[in-house]
Coordinates of C-alpha atoms in Angstrom, one line a residue:
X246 CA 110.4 -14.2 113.3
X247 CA 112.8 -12.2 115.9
X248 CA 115.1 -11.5 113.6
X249 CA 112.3 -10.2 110.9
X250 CA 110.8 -7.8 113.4
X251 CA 114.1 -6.8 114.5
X252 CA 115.0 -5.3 111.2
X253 CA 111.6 -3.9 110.5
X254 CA 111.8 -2.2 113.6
X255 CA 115.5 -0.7 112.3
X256 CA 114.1 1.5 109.6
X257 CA 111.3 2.8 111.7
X258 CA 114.0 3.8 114.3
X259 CA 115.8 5.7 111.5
X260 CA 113.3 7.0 109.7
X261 CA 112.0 8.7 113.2
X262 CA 115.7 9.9 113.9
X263 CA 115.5 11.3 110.2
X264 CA 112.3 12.8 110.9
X265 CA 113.3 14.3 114.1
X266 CA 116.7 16.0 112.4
X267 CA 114.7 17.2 109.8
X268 CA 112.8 19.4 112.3
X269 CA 115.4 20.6 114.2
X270 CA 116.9 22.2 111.5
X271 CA 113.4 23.4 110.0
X272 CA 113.1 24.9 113.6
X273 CA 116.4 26.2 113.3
X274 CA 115.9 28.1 109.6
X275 CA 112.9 29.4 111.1
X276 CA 114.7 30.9 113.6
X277 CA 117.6 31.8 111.6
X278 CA 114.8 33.6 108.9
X279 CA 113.1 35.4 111.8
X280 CA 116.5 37.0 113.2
X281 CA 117.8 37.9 110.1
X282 CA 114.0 39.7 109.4
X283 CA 114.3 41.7 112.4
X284 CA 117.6 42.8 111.7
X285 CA 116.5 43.9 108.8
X286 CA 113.7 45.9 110.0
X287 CA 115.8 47.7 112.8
X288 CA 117.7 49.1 110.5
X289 CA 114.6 50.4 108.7
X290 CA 115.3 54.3 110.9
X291 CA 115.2 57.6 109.9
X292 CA 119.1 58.6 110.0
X293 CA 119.8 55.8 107.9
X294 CA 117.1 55.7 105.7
X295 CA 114.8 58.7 105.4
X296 CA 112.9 58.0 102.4
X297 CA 112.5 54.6 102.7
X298 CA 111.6 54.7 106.6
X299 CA 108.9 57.9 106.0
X300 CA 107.6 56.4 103.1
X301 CA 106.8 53.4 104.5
X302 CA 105.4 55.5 108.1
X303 CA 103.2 57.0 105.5
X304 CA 101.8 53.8 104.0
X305 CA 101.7 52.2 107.5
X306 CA 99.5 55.3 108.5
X307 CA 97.2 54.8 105.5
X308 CA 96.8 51.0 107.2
X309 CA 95.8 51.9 110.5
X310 CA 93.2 54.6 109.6
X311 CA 91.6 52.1 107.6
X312 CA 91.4 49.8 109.7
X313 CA 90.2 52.5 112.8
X314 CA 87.5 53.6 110.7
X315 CA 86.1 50.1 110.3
X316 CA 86.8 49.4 113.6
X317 CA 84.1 52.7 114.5
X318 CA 82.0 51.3 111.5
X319 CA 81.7 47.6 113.3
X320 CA 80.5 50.0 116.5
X321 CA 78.4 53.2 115.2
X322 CA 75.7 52.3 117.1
X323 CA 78.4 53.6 120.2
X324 CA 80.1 56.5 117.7
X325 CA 76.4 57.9 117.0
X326 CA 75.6 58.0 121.1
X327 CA 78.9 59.7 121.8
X328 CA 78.2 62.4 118.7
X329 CA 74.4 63.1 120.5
X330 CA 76.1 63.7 123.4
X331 CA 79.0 65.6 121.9
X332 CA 75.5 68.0 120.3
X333 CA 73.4 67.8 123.4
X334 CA 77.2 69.2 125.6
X335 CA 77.6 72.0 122.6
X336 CA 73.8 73.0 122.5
X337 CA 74.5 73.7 126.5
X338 CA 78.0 75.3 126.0
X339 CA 76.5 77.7 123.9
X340 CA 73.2 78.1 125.4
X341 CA 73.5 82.1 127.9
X342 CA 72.0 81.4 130.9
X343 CA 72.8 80.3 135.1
X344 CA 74.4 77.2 134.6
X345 CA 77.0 78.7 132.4
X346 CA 79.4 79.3 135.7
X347 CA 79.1 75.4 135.8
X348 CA 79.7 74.4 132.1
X349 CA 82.8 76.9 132.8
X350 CA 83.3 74.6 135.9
X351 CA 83.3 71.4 134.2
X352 CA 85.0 73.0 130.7
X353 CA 88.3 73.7 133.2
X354 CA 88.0 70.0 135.0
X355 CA 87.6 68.2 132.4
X356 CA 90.2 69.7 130.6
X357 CA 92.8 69.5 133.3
X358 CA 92.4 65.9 134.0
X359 CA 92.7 65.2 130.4
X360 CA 95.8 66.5 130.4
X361 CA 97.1 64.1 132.8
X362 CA 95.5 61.4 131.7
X363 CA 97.1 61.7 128.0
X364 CA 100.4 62.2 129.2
X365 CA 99.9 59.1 131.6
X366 CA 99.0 57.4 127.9
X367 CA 101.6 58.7 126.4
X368 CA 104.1 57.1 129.3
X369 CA 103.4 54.0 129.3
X370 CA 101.2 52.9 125.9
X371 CA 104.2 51.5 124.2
X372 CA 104.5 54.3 121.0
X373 CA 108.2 54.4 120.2
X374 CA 110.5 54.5 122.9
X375 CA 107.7 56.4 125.6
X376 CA 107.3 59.3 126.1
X377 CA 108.8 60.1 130.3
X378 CA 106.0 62.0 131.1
X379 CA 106.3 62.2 134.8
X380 CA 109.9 63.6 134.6
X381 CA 109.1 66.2 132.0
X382 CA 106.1 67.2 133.5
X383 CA 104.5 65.3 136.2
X384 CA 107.4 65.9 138.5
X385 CA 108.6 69.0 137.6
X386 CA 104.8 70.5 138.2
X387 CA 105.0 68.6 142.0
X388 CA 108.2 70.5 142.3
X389 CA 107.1 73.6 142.0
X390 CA 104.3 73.3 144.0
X391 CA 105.8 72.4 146.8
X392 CA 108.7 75.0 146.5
X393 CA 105.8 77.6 145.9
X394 CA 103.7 76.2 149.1
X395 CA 106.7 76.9 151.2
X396 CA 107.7 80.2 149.9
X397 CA 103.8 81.5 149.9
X398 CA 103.0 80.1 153.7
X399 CA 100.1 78.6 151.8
X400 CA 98.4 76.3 149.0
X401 CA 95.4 78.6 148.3
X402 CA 97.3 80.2 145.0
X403 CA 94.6 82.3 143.1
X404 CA 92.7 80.8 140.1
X405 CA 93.8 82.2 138.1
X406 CA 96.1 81.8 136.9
X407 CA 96.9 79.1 138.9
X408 CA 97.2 76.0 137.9
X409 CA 98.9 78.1 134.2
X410 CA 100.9 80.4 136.3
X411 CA 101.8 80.0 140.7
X412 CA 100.9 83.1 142.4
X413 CA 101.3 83.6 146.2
X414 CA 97.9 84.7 147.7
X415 CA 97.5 88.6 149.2
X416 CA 97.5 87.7 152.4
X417 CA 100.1 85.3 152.6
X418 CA 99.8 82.4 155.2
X419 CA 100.3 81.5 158.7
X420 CA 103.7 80.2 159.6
X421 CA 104.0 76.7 159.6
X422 CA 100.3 76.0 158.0
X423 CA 102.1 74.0 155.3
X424 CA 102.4 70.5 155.9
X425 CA 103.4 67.6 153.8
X426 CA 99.5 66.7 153.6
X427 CA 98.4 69.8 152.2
X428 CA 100.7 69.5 149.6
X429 CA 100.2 66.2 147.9
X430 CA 96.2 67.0 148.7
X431 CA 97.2 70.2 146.5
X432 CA 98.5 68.1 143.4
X433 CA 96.3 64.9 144.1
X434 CA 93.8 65.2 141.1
X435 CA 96.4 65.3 138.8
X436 CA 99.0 63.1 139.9
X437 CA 95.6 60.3 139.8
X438 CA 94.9 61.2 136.7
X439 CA 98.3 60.8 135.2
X440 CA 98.5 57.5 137.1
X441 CA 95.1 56.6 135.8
X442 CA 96.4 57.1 132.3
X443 CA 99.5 55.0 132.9
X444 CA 96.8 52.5 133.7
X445 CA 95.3 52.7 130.6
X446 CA 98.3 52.6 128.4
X447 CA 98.8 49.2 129.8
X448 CA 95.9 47.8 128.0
X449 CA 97.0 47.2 124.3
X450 CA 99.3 44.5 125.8
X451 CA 96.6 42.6 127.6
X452 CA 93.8 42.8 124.4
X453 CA 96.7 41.6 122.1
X454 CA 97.4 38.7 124.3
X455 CA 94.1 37.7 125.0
X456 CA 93.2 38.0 121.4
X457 CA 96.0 35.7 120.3
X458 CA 95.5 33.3 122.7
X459 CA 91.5 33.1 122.0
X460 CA 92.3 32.7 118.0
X461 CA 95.4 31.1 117.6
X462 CA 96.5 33.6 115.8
X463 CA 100.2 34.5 115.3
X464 CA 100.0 38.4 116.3
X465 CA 102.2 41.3 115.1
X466 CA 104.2 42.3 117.7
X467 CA 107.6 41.6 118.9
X468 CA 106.9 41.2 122.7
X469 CA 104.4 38.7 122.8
X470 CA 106.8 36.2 120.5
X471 CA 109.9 37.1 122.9
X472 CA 107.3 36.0 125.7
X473 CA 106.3 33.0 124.1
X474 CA 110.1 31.8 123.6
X475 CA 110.7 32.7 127.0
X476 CA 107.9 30.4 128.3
X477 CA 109.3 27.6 125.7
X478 CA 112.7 28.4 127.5
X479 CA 111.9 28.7 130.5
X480 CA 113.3 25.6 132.6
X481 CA 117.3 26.9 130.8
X482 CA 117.1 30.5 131.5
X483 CA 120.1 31.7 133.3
X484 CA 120.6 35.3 133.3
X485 CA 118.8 38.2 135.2
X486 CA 116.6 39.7 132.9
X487 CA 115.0 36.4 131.9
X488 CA 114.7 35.4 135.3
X489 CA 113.3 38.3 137.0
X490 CA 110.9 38.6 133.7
X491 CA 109.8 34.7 134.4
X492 CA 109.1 36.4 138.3
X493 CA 107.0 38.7 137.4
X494 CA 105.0 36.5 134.7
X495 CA 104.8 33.4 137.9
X496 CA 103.7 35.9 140.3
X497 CA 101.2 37.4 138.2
X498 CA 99.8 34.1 137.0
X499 CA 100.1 32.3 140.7
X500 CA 98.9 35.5 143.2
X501 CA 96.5 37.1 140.4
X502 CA 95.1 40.2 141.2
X503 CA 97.4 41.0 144.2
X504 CA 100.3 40.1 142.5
X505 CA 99.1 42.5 139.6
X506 CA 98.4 45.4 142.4
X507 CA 101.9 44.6 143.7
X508 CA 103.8 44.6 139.9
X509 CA 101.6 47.9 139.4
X510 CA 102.6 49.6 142.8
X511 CA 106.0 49.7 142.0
X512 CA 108.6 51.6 139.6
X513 CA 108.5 48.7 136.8
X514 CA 109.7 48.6 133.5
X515 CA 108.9 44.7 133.5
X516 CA 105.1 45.3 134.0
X517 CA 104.6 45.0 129.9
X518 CA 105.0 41.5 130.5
X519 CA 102.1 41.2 133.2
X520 CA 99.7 42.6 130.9
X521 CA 101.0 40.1 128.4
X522 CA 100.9 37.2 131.2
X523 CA 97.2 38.3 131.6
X524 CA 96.0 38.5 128.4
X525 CA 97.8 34.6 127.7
X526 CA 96.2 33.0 130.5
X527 CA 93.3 34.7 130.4
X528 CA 92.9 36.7 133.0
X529 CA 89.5 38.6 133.7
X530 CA 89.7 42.2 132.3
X531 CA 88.6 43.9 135.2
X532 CA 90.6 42.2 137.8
X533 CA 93.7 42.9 136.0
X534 CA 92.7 46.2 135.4
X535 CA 90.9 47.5 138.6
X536 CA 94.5 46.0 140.2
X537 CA 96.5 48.3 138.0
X538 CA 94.2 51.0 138.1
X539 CA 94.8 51.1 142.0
X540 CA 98.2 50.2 141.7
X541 CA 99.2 52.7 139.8
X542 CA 96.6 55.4 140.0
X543 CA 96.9 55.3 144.2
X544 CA 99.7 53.6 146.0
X545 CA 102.3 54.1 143.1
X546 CA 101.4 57.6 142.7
X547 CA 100.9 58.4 146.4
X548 CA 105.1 56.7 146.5
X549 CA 106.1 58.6 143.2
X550 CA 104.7 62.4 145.3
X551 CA 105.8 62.0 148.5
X552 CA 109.2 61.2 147.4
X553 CA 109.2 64.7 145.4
X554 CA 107.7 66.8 147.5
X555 CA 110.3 65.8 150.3
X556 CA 112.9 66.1 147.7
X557 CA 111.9 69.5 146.6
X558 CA 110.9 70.8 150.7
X559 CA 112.5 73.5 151.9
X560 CA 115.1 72.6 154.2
X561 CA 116.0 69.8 151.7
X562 CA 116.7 72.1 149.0
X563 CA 118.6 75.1 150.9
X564 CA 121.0 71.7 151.9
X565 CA 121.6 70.8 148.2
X566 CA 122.8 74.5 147.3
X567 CA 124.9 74.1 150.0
X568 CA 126.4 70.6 149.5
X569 CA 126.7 71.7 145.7
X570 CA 128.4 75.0 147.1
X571 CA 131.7 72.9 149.3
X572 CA 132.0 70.9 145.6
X573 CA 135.9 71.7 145.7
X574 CA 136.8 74.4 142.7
X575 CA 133.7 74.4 140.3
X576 CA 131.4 74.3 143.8
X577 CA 130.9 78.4 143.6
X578 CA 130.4 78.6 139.7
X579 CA 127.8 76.0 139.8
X580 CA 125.9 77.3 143.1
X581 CA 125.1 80.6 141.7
X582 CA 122.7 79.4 138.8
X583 CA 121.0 77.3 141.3
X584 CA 120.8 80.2 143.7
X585 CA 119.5 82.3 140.9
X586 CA 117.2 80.5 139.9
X587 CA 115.5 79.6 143.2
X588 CA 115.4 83.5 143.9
X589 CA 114.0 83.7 140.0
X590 CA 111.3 81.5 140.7
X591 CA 110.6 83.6 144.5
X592 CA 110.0 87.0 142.8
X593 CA 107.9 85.3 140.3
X594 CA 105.6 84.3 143.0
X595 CA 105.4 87.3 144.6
X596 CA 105.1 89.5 141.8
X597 CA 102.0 87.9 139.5
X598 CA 102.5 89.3 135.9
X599 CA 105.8 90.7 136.3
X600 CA 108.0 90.8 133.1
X601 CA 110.7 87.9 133.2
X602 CA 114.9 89.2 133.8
X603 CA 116.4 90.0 130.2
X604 CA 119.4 87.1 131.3
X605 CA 116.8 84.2 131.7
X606 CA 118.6 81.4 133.6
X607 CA 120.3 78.6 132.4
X608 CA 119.0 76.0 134.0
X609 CA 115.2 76.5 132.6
X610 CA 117.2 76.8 129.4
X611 CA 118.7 73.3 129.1
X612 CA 115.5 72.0 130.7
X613 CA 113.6 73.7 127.8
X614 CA 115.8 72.1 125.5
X615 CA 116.0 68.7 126.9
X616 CA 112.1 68.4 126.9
X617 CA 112.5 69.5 123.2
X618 CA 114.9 66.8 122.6
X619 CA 113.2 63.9 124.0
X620 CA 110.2 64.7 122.4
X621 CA 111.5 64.8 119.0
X622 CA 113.1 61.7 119.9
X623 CA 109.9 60.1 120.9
X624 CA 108.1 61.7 117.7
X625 CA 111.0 60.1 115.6
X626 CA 110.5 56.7 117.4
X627 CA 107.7 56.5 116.1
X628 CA 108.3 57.0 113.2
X629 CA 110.6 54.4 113.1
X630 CA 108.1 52.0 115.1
X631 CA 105.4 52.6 112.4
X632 CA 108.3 52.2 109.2
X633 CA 109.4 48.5 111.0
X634 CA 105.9 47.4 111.7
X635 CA 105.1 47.8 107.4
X636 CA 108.0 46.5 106.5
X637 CA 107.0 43.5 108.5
X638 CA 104.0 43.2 106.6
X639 CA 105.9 43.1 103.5
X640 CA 108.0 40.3 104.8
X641 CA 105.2 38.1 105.8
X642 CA 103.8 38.9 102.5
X643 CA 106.9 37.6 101.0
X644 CA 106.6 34.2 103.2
X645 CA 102.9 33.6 102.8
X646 CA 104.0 33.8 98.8
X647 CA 106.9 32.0 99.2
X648 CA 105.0 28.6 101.1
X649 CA 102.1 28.6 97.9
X650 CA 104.7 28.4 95.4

């Protein structure tokens, strides 16, 4: 009877081990398929393959205004409310009377923050590559409102054309009225508004997650599957990235909403993940966002300005012209742009309308051209971005067909 059971029990042993081998290497050409897929849909950019990659942008755009416009249909009791008010705000626009000085008012606000908050979106929603909105324009704006505070003894610039144009007041100000608080009170509004709008890029992440999660649903994207192996992965994960991602995705999930505040507060580029953490575990929507709304919005912008407007003080930047002066041999040739531009950009304050010089400086023409080049890039990544996410569509086509056959 030993000996019966013994050799029953053989097969079942083997058959398991069979059984177990056979999904190793299912798990295996699964993986294998998926590389080689993404591979292929990297290539899928617009210096390699220009018609393919814009045709397919094209089609992809056709996909997602389809599916925008039932998303509105699903919610027009919302879309008709907005379009009343949208009416009832035009009726009022357009209406003479008193309150026009405050539909002006309002009209210039609104606008203005706006601004900021779309190019906080654009920085941080995830189209393409991003779009570095603080160093194109964020920071550069800071810059020259501090440099401008300090030459005009004064924040009070005229409106207008300030904020389109900086323009010393008549009067001038008192020496020494300038302090670092006047200045970041000056650019406040907008630098919130831009960190608002970083805030609100960072939502796609979390409703993917959480929508996943909620239907078990294998979603589109590439950085919620590279999150999920890295959870599967986590106990063997030995180099930096991994592990400081797998820090980021314990502190959010152990602290909650002060680790969140404290991933938000900070310079970064990890914080994709927390959103993803948060929408996987299910983390309430307005803890995780009111923590990166504050995060971001107030302490990391409040960092983010005070570190430019010291950079760009007065003192500080008469000290880089001269360290960039003693440069041995090209020291001279480089410190006279800089020196002509600074004294550029003092005539323009003092003299509101003036003509520009015939020789415009070099510097504001490489930083023209290097705002045009990264925002072709960033157009052209997304391009790309759109191409790769139809072409995935076509290849889970092709597997769905593939398994019913």
């Amino acid at each position: 009877m030993a000996a019966n059971g013994a050799s029953c029990e053989q097969p079942q042993k083997r058959a398991a081990a069979k059984d177990k081998h056979n999904g190793k290497s299912a798990d295996s050409s699964v993986k294998e398929r998926r590389q080689k897929d993404k591979e292929d849909r990297l290539s899928l950019v617009v210096w390699r393959r220009p018609v393919t990659t814009l045709h397919y942008f094209l089609l992809e755009t056709l996909i997602k205004l389809k599916e925008w416009t039932l998303k509105l249909w699903q919610r027009r009791g919302i879309v008709f409310s907005v379009l009343v008010l949208c009416c009832l705000f035009s009726i009022a626009y357009s209406t003479e009377g008193a309150h026009q000085q405050y539909v002006a008012y309002l009209e210039k606000r609104f606008l203005w923050c706006a601004y900021w908050v779309g190019l906080g979106i654009l920085s941080s929603v995830g189209l393409g590559t991003g779009l570095h909105t603080f160093l194109l324009y964020l920071g550069p704006h800071i810059a020259s409102v501090t440099l401008a505070a300090y030459e005009c003894g004064s924040t009070d610039f005229p409106e207008p054309p300030y904020p389109d144009q900086i323009v010393c007041p008549q009067g001038g100000g008192l020496e020494g009225s300038v302090s670092l608080f006047s200045i970041m009170s000056k650019v406040r509004l907008e630098a919130c508004m831009w960190g608002a709008g970083t805030a609100i890029g960072e939502l796609p992440p979390y409703f993917m997650a959480r929508a996943a999660r909620q239907s078990g649903a294998d979603p589109d994207d590439e950085d919620y599957e590279e999150f999920e192996e890295m959870l599967e992965q986590a106990e063997g994960a030995q180099d930096f990235v991994t592990r400081a991602k797998l820090g980021v995705q314990h502190m959010v999930q152990k602290v909650g909403f002060f680790g969140i505040l404290a991933c938000a507060s900070i310079p970064n580029p990890l914080f994709d993940l927390a959103g993803i953490t948060c929408g996987h575990f299910l983390v309430p929507f307005w803890t995780f966002f009111g923590a990166t709304l504050i995060g971001k919005a107030i302490i990391k912008m409040h960092i983010q300005k005070l570190f430019v407007i010291i950079t760009f003080s007065k003192h500080i930047v008469e000290q880089m012209v001269s360290l960039i002066g003693a440069v041995p041999r090209v020291g001279p040739s480089l410190q006279k742009p800089f020196s002509q531009y600074l004294e550029a950009q003092r005539n323009k304050l003092h003299h509101a309308g003036g003509s520009a010089p015939a020789d415009e400086n070099w510097l504001s023409w490489v930083f023209e051209k290097v705002v045009l080049v990264m925002v072709c890039y960033f157009v052209t990544s997304i391009v790309n971005s759109m191409a790769q996410s139809y072409a995935k569509r076509l290849q889970q086509q092709r597997h769905s067909e593939e398994k019913t056959k």
